[in-house]
Amino acid sequence: MAETDPHPTSTNTGVVLPPIVGNADVEWDDFDSAAYFEHNYGELRPDDARIIEIIAGYFQSTFPPHRVGRAIDVGSGTNLYPALTMLPYSSRVTLFERAFTNRQWLTRELDKPQSSWKQFWDAISAGRDTYAKINDPLDMLHRLARVVRGNVFNLAADEYDLGTMFFVAESITTRTDEFQRATRQFVNSLKRNAPFAAAFMRDSSGYIVGNQRFPACSITEEDVRKALAPVARNVDIVMVESNDLREGYGGMMVATGRKK
Ligand SMILES: C[S@@+](CC[C@H](N)C(=O)[O-])C[C@H]1O[C@@H](n2cnc3c(N)ncnc32)[C@H](O)[C@@H]1O
């Protein structure tokens, strides 16, 4: 990662400020996909199981049980479960990703998915008819998904019928203005009234993948609410307990709602 200032700045009051790292300062194409997958999605964790309960429940309660149209997952990384939660309601799923390594990983994964996704699908489909009637979800995702190179800050408006964005807006920059812009741009890429689910790390100080350090913007529930207010309605934010993924964060947050 290329940091604008690799050394913390000391102010004249002696307070040490962390360096400011914008999204464009990071070498996203070096993202170590295998290490990220192994650490986060090699098996289903209780925090992801709780997030699945919230968003699969939300999508199922929001949609009539038939396909509605085009879905997008922004900054997919090596995570297929947001896309899997949109499967019954999608005629096409765009996996929108900036990093070359993650796009390559996604393409291979769709072709030959690893076994842990079965644990995620079991959690998604348990007790939910709309999901449970899909026989081979990973084959269906393979048919419907397109891996697309892109930058959240350039997403076109009013294109998608539903969307997800997990651990992206707050985990690609230290800048509050970029966190807000990424969140709003994601919701704006949806059509009017389209439902969405977005997950965020709370109070994150950054993260390490392989041997690379990545920036984060430290945010709370109030920051998520503020970021969504101009673009979304019916917003619900739920705190998800999580403390053993790594050091330097204060749980997870899931927001559901509709584009205004
Ligand atoms: C912390 S990872 C989250 C990955 C995945 N969504 C998950 O739930 O684990 C952040 C992701 O955002 C991607 N990313 C970084 N900058 C981006 C940008 N400007 N536009 C779209 N994606 C971006 C990264 O390549 C990475 O895959």
mmCIF file of C-alpha atoms and ligand atoms in Angstrom:
data_model
loop_
_atom_site.group_PDB
_atom_site.id
_atom_site.type_symbol
_atom_site.label_atom_id
_atom_site.label_comp_id
_atom_site.label_asym_id
_atom_site.label_seq_id
_atom_site.Cartn_x
_atom_site.Cartn_y
_atom_site.Cartn_z
ATOM 1 C CA MET A 1 0.000 0.000 0.000
ATOM 2 C CA ALA A 2 1.346 3.438 -0.853
ATOM 3 C CA GLU A 3 0.539 5.741 2.015
ATOM 4 C CA THR A 4 0.510 9.480 1.460
ATOM 5 C CA ASP A 5 2.413 9.815 4.725
ATOM 6 C CA PRO A 6 3.909 6.625 6.114
ATOM 7 C CA HIS A 7 4.719 8.282 9.430
ATOM 8 C CA PRO A 8 2.153 9.466 11.942
ATOM 9 C CA THR A 9 2.083 13.246 12.235
ATOM 10 C CA SER A 10 2.842 14.841 15.560
ATOM 11 C CA THR A 11 0.928 18.044 16.256
ATOM 12 C CA ASN A 12 2.296 20.902 18.368
ATOM 13 C CA THR A 13 0.079 19.687 21.226
ATOM 14 C CA GLY A 14 1.880 16.327 21.122
ATOM 15 C CA VAL A 15 -1.159 14.428 19.794
ATOM 16 C CA VAL A 16 -0.130 11.805 17.223
ATOM 17 C CA LEU A 17 -2.465 11.678 14.231
ATOM 18 C CA PRO A 18 -2.668 8.618 11.990
ATOM 19 C CA PRO A 19 -1.718 9.185 8.329
ATOM 20 C CA ILE A 20 -4.457 10.150 5.899
ATOM 21 C CA VAL A 21 -4.810 7.491 3.212
ATOM 22 C CA GLY A 22 -7.244 8.027 0.378
ATOM 23 C CA ASN A 23 -8.668 5.224 -1.776
ATOM 24 C CA ALA A 24 -6.432 6.173 -4.704
ATOM 25 C CA ASP A 25 -3.286 5.939 -2.525
ATOM 26 C CA VAL A 26 -3.664 2.156 -2.150
ATOM 27 C CA GLU A 27 -2.288 -0.526 -4.503
ATOM 28 C CA TRP A 28 -5.553 -2.482 -4.666
ATOM 29 C CA ASP A 29 -4.240 -4.736 -7.443
ATOM 30 C CA ASP A 30 -1.844 -6.319 -4.916
ATOM 31 C CA PHE A 31 -4.712 -7.458 -2.649
ATOM 32 C CA ASP A 32 -3.876 -10.984 -1.422
ATOM 33 C CA SER A 33 -7.179 -12.709 -2.238
ATOM 34 C CA ALA A 34 -6.229 -16.161 -0.933
ATOM 35 C CA ALA A 35 -5.104 -14.792 2.445
ATOM 36 C CA TYR A 36 -8.275 -12.667 2.777
ATOM 37 C CA PHE A 37 -10.530 -15.604 1.903
ATOM 38 C CA GLU A 38 -8.739 -17.956 4.304
ATOM 39 C CA HIS A 39 -8.953 -15.509 7.200
ATOM 40 C CA ASN A 40 -12.554 -14.420 6.656
ATOM 41 C CA TYR A 41 -14.538 -16.984 4.697
ATOM 42 C CA GLY A 42 -12.764 -20.347 5.091
ATOM 43 C CA GLU A 43 -15.581 -21.151 7.486
ATOM 44 C CA LEU A 44 -18.816 -19.521 8.627
ATOM 45 C CA ARG A 45 -18.281 -17.357 11.707
ATOM 46 C CA PRO A 46 -21.024 -16.390 14.210
ATOM 47 C CA ASP A 47 -20.864 -12.693 13.167
ATOM 48 C CA ASP A 48 -21.454 -13.545 9.490
ATOM 49 C CA ALA A 49 -24.222 -15.968 10.510
ATOM 50 C CA ARG A 50 -25.947 -13.104 12.370
ATOM 51 C CA ILE A 51 -25.528 -10.774 9.360
ATOM 52 C CA ILE A 52 -27.017 -13.446 7.100
ATOM 53 C CA GLU A 53 -30.001 -13.765 9.421
ATOM 54 C CA ILE A 54 -30.603 -9.998 9.166
ATOM 55 C CA ILE A 55 -30.199 -9.535 5.425
ATOM 56 C CA ALA A 56 -31.721 -12.782 4.117
ATOM 57 C CA GLY A 57 -34.686 -12.074 6.414
ATOM 58 C CA TYR A 58 -34.856 -8.513 5.084
ATOM 59 C CA PHE A 59 -34.720 -9.470 1.398
ATOM 60 C CA GLN A 60 -37.266 -12.260 1.890
ATOM 61 C CA SER A 61 -39.686 -9.923 3.691
ATOM 62 C CA THR A 62 -39.166 -7.208 1.070
ATOM 63 C CA PHE A 63 -39.625 -9.101 -2.201
ATOM 64 C CA PRO A 64 -42.411 -11.149 -3.695
ATOM 65 C CA PRO A 65 -41.008 -14.656 -4.269
ATOM 66 C CA HIS A 66 -39.926 -14.262 -7.869
ATOM 67 C CA ARG A 67 -36.957 -12.709 -9.641
ATOM 68 C CA VAL A 68 -36.947 -8.960 -9.873
ATOM 69 C CA GLY A 69 -33.972 -8.001 -11.954
ATOM 70 C CA ARG A 70 -30.429 -6.758 -11.836
ATOM 71 C CA ALA A 71 -28.433 -7.006 -8.625
ATOM 72 C CA ILE A 72 -25.043 -5.535 -7.716
ATOM 73 C CA ASP A 73 -22.543 -6.386 -5.012
ATOM 74 C CA VAL A 74 -19.972 -3.599 -4.711
ATOM 75 C CA GLY A 75 -16.373 -4.432 -3.710
ATOM 76 C CA SER A 76 -17.015 -8.185 -3.564
ATOM 77 C CA GLY A 77 -13.443 -9.057 -2.628
ATOM 78 C CA THR A 78 -13.516 -12.795 -1.910
ATOM 79 C CA ASN A 79 -16.975 -12.815 -0.372
ATOM 80 C CA LEU A 80 -19.789 -14.604 -2.203
ATOM 81 C CA TYR A 81 -22.394 -14.557 0.548
ATOM 82 C CA PRO A 82 -23.881 -11.085 -0.124
ATOM 83 C CA ALA A 83 -24.467 -12.193 -3.742
ATOM 84 C CA LEU A 84 -25.961 -15.488 -2.541
ATOM 85 C CA THR A 85 -28.512 -13.617 -0.406
ATOM 86 C CA MET A 86 -29.707 -11.781 -3.550
ATOM 87 C CA LEU A 87 -29.929 -14.920 -5.691
ATOM 88 C CA PRO A 88 -33.696 -15.587 -5.644
ATOM 89 C CA TYR A 89 -34.399 -11.992 -6.667
ATOM 90 C CA SER A 90 -31.806 -11.610 -9.420
ATOM 91 C CA SER A 91 -31.771 -12.138 -13.165
ATOM 92 C CA ARG A 92 -28.150 -10.931 -13.255
ATOM 93 C CA VAL A 93 -25.634 -10.340 -10.431
ATOM 94 C CA THR A 94 -22.818 -7.861 -11.012
ATOM 95 C CA LEU A 95 -19.767 -8.486 -8.821
ATOM 96 C CA PHE A 96 -18.198 -5.033 -9.001
ATOM 97 C CA GLU A 97 -14.556 -4.954 -7.909
ATOM 98 C CA ARG A 98 -11.588 -2.625 -8.202
ATOM 99 C CA ALA A 99 -8.737 -5.092 -7.501
ATOM 100 C CA PHE A 100 -7.428 -7.226 -10.371
ATOM 101 C CA THR A 101 -6.477 -10.065 -7.983
ATOM 102 C CA ASN A 102 -9.979 -10.203 -6.515
ATOM 103 C CA ARG A 103 -11.623 -10.176 -9.960
ATOM 104 C CA GLN A 104 -9.405 -13.072 -11.001
ATOM 105 C CA TRP A 105 -10.187 -14.889 -7.726
ATOM 106 C CA LEU A 106 -13.950 -14.322 -8.181
ATOM 107 C CA THR A 107 -13.894 -15.644 -11.753
ATOM 108 C CA ARG A 108 -12.089 -18.817 -10.656
ATOM 109 C CA GLU A 109 -14.249 -19.204 -7.568
ATOM 110 C CA LEU A 110 -17.493 -19.015 -9.556
ATOM 111 C CA ASP A 111 -16.080 -21.749 -11.773
ATOM 112 C CA LYS A 112 -14.932 -23.961 -8.927
ATOM 113 C CA PRO A 113 -16.335 -22.807 -5.567
ATOM 114 C CA GLN A 114 -14.701 -23.890 -2.314
ATOM 115 C CA SER A 115 -16.614 -26.044 0.121
ATOM 116 C CA SER A 116 -17.151 -23.397 2.842
ATOM 117 C CA TRP A 117 -19.853 -21.674 0.783
ATOM 118 C CA LYS A 118 -22.135 -24.606 1.601
ATOM 119 C CA GLN A 119 -22.048 -23.540 5.275
ATOM 120 C CA PHE A 120 -23.037 -20.014 4.241
ATOM 121 C CA TRP A 121 -25.841 -21.257 1.983
ATOM 122 C CA ASP A 122 -27.167 -23.544 4.723
ATOM 123 C CA ALA A 123 -27.425 -20.489 7.004
ATOM 124 C CA ILE A 124 -29.076 -18.402 4.263
ATOM 125 C CA SER A 125 -31.647 -21.013 3.282
ATOM 126 C CA ALA A 126 -32.515 -22.524 6.690
ATOM 127 C CA GLY A 127 -36.198 -21.823 7.345
ATOM 128 C CA ARG A 128 -36.510 -19.512 4.312
ATOM 129 C CA ASP A 129 -38.632 -21.028 1.527
ATOM 130 C CA THR A 130 -37.556 -18.665 -1.236
ATOM 131 C CA TYR A 131 -33.951 -19.693 -0.765
ATOM 132 C CA ALA A 132 -34.529 -23.325 0.200
ATOM 133 C CA LYS A 133 -36.128 -24.165 -3.122
ATOM 134 C CA ILE A 134 -32.920 -23.344 -5.031
ATOM 135 C CA ASN A 135 -31.243 -26.705 -5.650
ATOM 136 C CA ASP A 136 -27.743 -25.684 -6.646
ATOM 137 C CA PRO A 137 -27.112 -22.067 -5.544
ATOM 138 C CA LEU A 138 -23.459 -21.950 -6.592
ATOM 139 C CA ASP A 139 -24.268 -23.200 -10.071
ATOM 140 C CA MET A 140 -27.056 -20.607 -10.283
ATOM 141 C CA LEU A 141 -24.661 -17.874 -9.136
ATOM 142 C CA HIS A 142 -22.141 -19.027 -11.731
ATOM 143 C CA ARG A 143 -24.772 -18.596 -14.453
ATOM 144 C CA LEU A 144 -26.074 -15.217 -13.265
ATOM 145 C CA ALA A 145 -22.887 -13.489 -12.087
ATOM 146 C CA ARG A 146 -20.627 -11.166 -14.077
ATOM 147 C CA VAL A 147 -17.343 -10.026 -12.591
ATOM 148 C CA VAL A 148 -16.947 -6.371 -13.525
ATOM 149 C CA ARG A 149 -13.963 -4.078 -13.102
ATOM 150 C CA GLY A 150 -15.004 -0.843 -11.462
ATOM 151 C CA ASN A 151 -14.610 1.916 -8.948
ATOM 152 C CA VAL A 152 -17.414 2.686 -6.494
ATOM 153 C CA PHE A 153 -16.773 6.413 -6.963
ATOM 154 C CA ASN A 154 -17.689 6.113 -10.680
ATOM 155 C CA LEU A 155 -20.824 3.957 -10.367
ATOM 156 C CA ALA A 156 -23.611 5.120 -12.677
ATOM 157 C CA ALA A 157 -26.919 6.109 -11.072
ATOM 158 C CA ASP A 158 -30.311 4.328 -11.220
ATOM 159 C CA GLU A 159 -29.186 1.009 -12.729
ATOM 160 C CA TYR A 160 -29.885 -1.839 -10.287
ATOM 161 C CA ASP A 161 -32.956 -3.368 -8.650
ATOM 162 C CA LEU A 162 -31.199 -4.455 -5.466
ATOM 163 C CA GLY A 163 -27.727 -4.238 -4.016
ATOM 164 C CA THR A 164 -25.257 -5.163 -1.323
ATOM 165 C CA MET A 165 -21.980 -3.607 -0.242
ATOM 166 C CA PHE A 166 -20.027 -5.325 2.541
ATOM 167 C CA PHE A 167 -17.105 -3.810 4.441
ATOM 168 C CA VAL A 168 -16.198 -1.464 1.611
ATOM 169 C CA ALA A 169 -17.041 2.232 2.191
ATOM 170 C CA GLU A 170 -15.268 2.373 5.590
ATOM 171 C CA SER A 171 -12.509 -0.121 4.646
ATOM 172 C CA ILE A 172 -11.034 1.513 1.519
ATOM 173 C CA THR A 173 -9.919 4.894 2.913
ATOM 174 C CA THR A 174 -9.263 6.798 6.135
ATOM 175 C CA ARG A 175 -11.176 9.806 4.750
ATOM 176 C CA THR A 176 -14.660 10.509 6.082
ATOM 177 C CA ASP A 177 -15.648 12.321 2.877
ATOM 178 C CA GLU A 178 -14.721 9.219 0.831
ATOM 179 C CA PHE A 179 -16.596 6.919 3.243
ATOM 180 C CA GLN A 180 -19.700 9.078 2.792
ATOM 181 C CA ARG A 181 -19.285 9.358 -0.970
ATOM 182 C CA ALA A 182 -18.803 5.584 -1.436
ATOM 183 C CA THR A 183 -21.897 4.838 0.677
ATOM 184 C CA ARG A 184 -24.038 7.342 -1.226
ATOM 185 C CA GLN A 185 -22.715 6.338 -4.638
ATOM 186 C CA PHE A 186 -23.585 2.692 -3.876
ATOM 187 C CA VAL A 187 -27.173 3.521 -2.926
ATOM 188 C CA ASN A 188 -27.453 5.926 -5.875
ATOM 189 C CA SER A 189 -26.542 3.124 -8.287
ATOM 190 C CA LEU A 190 -29.915 1.545 -7.407
ATOM 191 C CA LYS A 191 -33.272 2.448 -8.907
ATOM 192 C CA ARG A 192 -35.820 4.374 -6.839
ATOM 193 C CA ASN A 193 -37.254 2.208 -4.000
ATOM 194 C CA ALA A 194 -34.748 -0.590 -4.610
ATOM 195 C CA PRO A 195 -33.768 -2.379 -1.382
ATOM 196 C CA PHE A 196 -30.184 -2.712 -0.209
ATOM 197 C CA ALA A 197 -28.074 -4.179 2.576
ATOM 198 C CA ALA A 198 -24.692 -2.812 3.577
ATOM 199 C CA ALA A 199 -22.254 -4.008 6.250
ATOM 200 C CA PHE A 200 -19.637 -1.884 8.001
ATOM 201 C CA MET A 201 -16.833 -2.411 10.508
ATOM 202 C CA ARG A 202 -17.346 -0.236 13.588
ATOM 203 C CA ASP A 203 -14.464 1.922 14.823
ATOM 204 C CA SER A 204 -11.874 0.201 12.627
ATOM 205 C CA SER A 205 -8.244 1.301 12.686
ATOM 206 C CA GLY A 206 -7.283 -0.551 9.483
ATOM 207 C CA TYR A 207 -6.471 -4.155 8.646
ATOM 208 C CA ILE A 208 -3.712 -6.381 7.344
ATOM 209 C CA VAL A 209 -4.154 -8.837 4.472
ATOM 210 C CA GLY A 210 -1.146 -11.059 3.735
ATOM 211 C CA ASN A 211 1.712 -8.613 4.233
ATOM 212 C CA GLN A 212 -0.150 -5.472 3.180
ATOM 213 C CA ARG A 213 -1.796 -2.925 5.474
ATOM 214 C CA PHE A 214 -5.094 -1.358 4.395
ATOM 215 C CA PRO A 215 -6.740 1.826 5.646
ATOM 216 C CA ALA A 216 -10.067 2.252 7.390
ATOM 217 C CA CYS A 217 -12.261 5.152 8.399
ATOM 218 C CA SER A 218 -13.340 4.857 12.032
ATOM 219 C CA ILE A 219 -17.140 5.136 12.041
ATOM 220 C CA THR A 220 -20.116 4.577 14.342
ATOM 221 C CA GLU A 221 -23.811 3.894 13.788
ATOM 222 C CA GLU A 222 -24.392 7.657 13.697
ATOM 223 C CA ASP A 223 -21.905 8.054 10.820
ATOM 224 C CA VAL A 224 -23.682 5.321 8.830
ATOM 225 C CA ARG A 225 -27.014 7.029 9.455
ATOM 226 C CA LYS A 226 -25.610 10.393 8.327
ATOM 227 C CA ALA A 227 -24.029 8.896 5.209
ATOM 228 C CA LEU A 228 -27.292 7.206 4.196
ATOM 229 C CA ALA A 229 -29.700 10.035 5.096
ATOM 230 C CA PRO A 230 -29.593 11.961 1.778
ATOM 231 C CA VAL A 231 -30.062 8.850 -0.401
ATOM 232 C CA ALA A 232 -32.006 6.231 1.573
ATOM 233 C CA ARG A 233 -35.280 5.772 3.440
ATOM 234 C CA ASN A 234 -36.609 3.125 5.867
ATOM 235 C CA VAL A 235 -33.072 2.703 7.155
ATOM 236 C CA ASP A 236 -32.544 0.158 9.894
ATOM 237 C CA ILE A 237 -29.099 -0.281 11.460
ATOM 238 C CA VAL A 238 -28.292 -3.309 13.591
ATOM 239 C CA MET A 239 -25.134 -3.836 15.654
ATOM 240 C CA VAL A 240 -23.523 -7.245 15.279
ATOM 241 C CA GLU A 241 -21.243 -8.537 18.004
ATOM 242 C CA SER A 242 -17.801 -9.427 16.712
ATOM 243 C CA ASN A 243 -14.460 -9.212 18.494
ATOM 244 C CA ASP A 244 -12.149 -12.035 17.432
ATOM 245 C CA LEU A 245 -11.618 -11.364 13.726
ATOM 246 C CA ARG A 246 -8.563 -9.208 14.444
ATOM 247 C CA GLU A 247 -7.457 -6.342 16.690
ATOM 248 C CA GLY A 248 -8.611 -2.769 16.232
ATOM 249 C CA TYR A 249 -12.351 -2.705 15.630
ATOM 250 C CA GLY A 250 -15.516 -2.459 17.703
ATOM 251 C CA GLY A 251 -17.977 -4.898 16.129
ATOM 252 C CA MET A 252 -19.932 -4.820 12.903
ATOM 253 C CA MET A 253 -23.000 -2.893 11.710
ATOM 254 C CA VAL A 254 -25.592 -3.844 9.124
ATOM 255 C CA ALA A 255 -27.811 -1.290 7.429
ATOM 256 C CA THR A 256 -30.876 -2.191 5.385
ATOM 257 C CA GLY A 257 -33.180 0.197 3.585
ATOM 258 C CA ARG A 258 -34.395 1.474 0.233
ATOM 259 C CA LYS A 259 -33.084 4.037 -2.186
ATOM 260 C CA LYS A 260 -35.077 7.279 -1.915
HETATM 261 C C1 LIG B 1 -12.387 -5.031 3.155
HETATM 262 S S1 LIG B 1 -12.616 -5.630 1.520
HETATM 263 C C2 LIG B 1 -14.302 -6.227 1.572
HETATM 264 C C3 LIG B 1 -14.503 -7.380 0.645
HETATM 265 C C4 LIG B 1 -15.848 -8.094 0.718
HETATM 266 N N1 LIG B 1 -16.941 -7.249 0.292
HETATM 267 C C5 LIG B 1 -16.150 -8.658 2.072
HETATM 268 O O1 LIG B 1 -17.312 -8.611 2.484
HETATM 269 O O2 LIG B 1 -15.267 -9.219 2.726
HETATM 270 C C6 LIG B 1 -12.760 -4.134 0.550
HETATM 271 C C7 LIG B 1 -12.965 -4.442 -0.915
HETATM 272 O O3 LIG B 1 -13.214 -3.231 -1.628
HETATM 273 C C8 LIG B 1 -12.486 -3.252 -2.845
HETATM 274 N N2 LIG B 1 -12.277 -1.849 -3.272
HETATM 275 C C9 LIG B 1 -11.316 -0.987 -2.869
HETATM 276 N N3 LIG B 1 -11.490 0.211 -3.441
HETATM 277 C C10 LIG B 1 -12.580 0.108 -4.233
HETATM 278 C C11 LIG B 1 -13.239 1.014 -5.093
HETATM 279 N N4 LIG B 1 -12.835 2.278 -5.225
HETATM 280 N N5 LIG B 1 -14.324 0.569 -5.777
HETATM 281 C C12 LIG B 1 -14.753 -0.706 -5.637
HETATM 282 N N6 LIG B 1 -14.163 -1.613 -4.828
HETATM 283 C C13 LIG B 1 -13.085 -1.208 -4.127
HETATM 284 C C14 LIG B 1 -11.211 -3.986 -2.470
HETATM 285 O O4 LIG B 1 -10.502 -4.455 -3.585
HETATM 286 C C15 LIG B 1 -11.769 -5.106 -1.591
HETATM 287 O O5 LIG B 1 -12.197 -6.177 -2.355
#
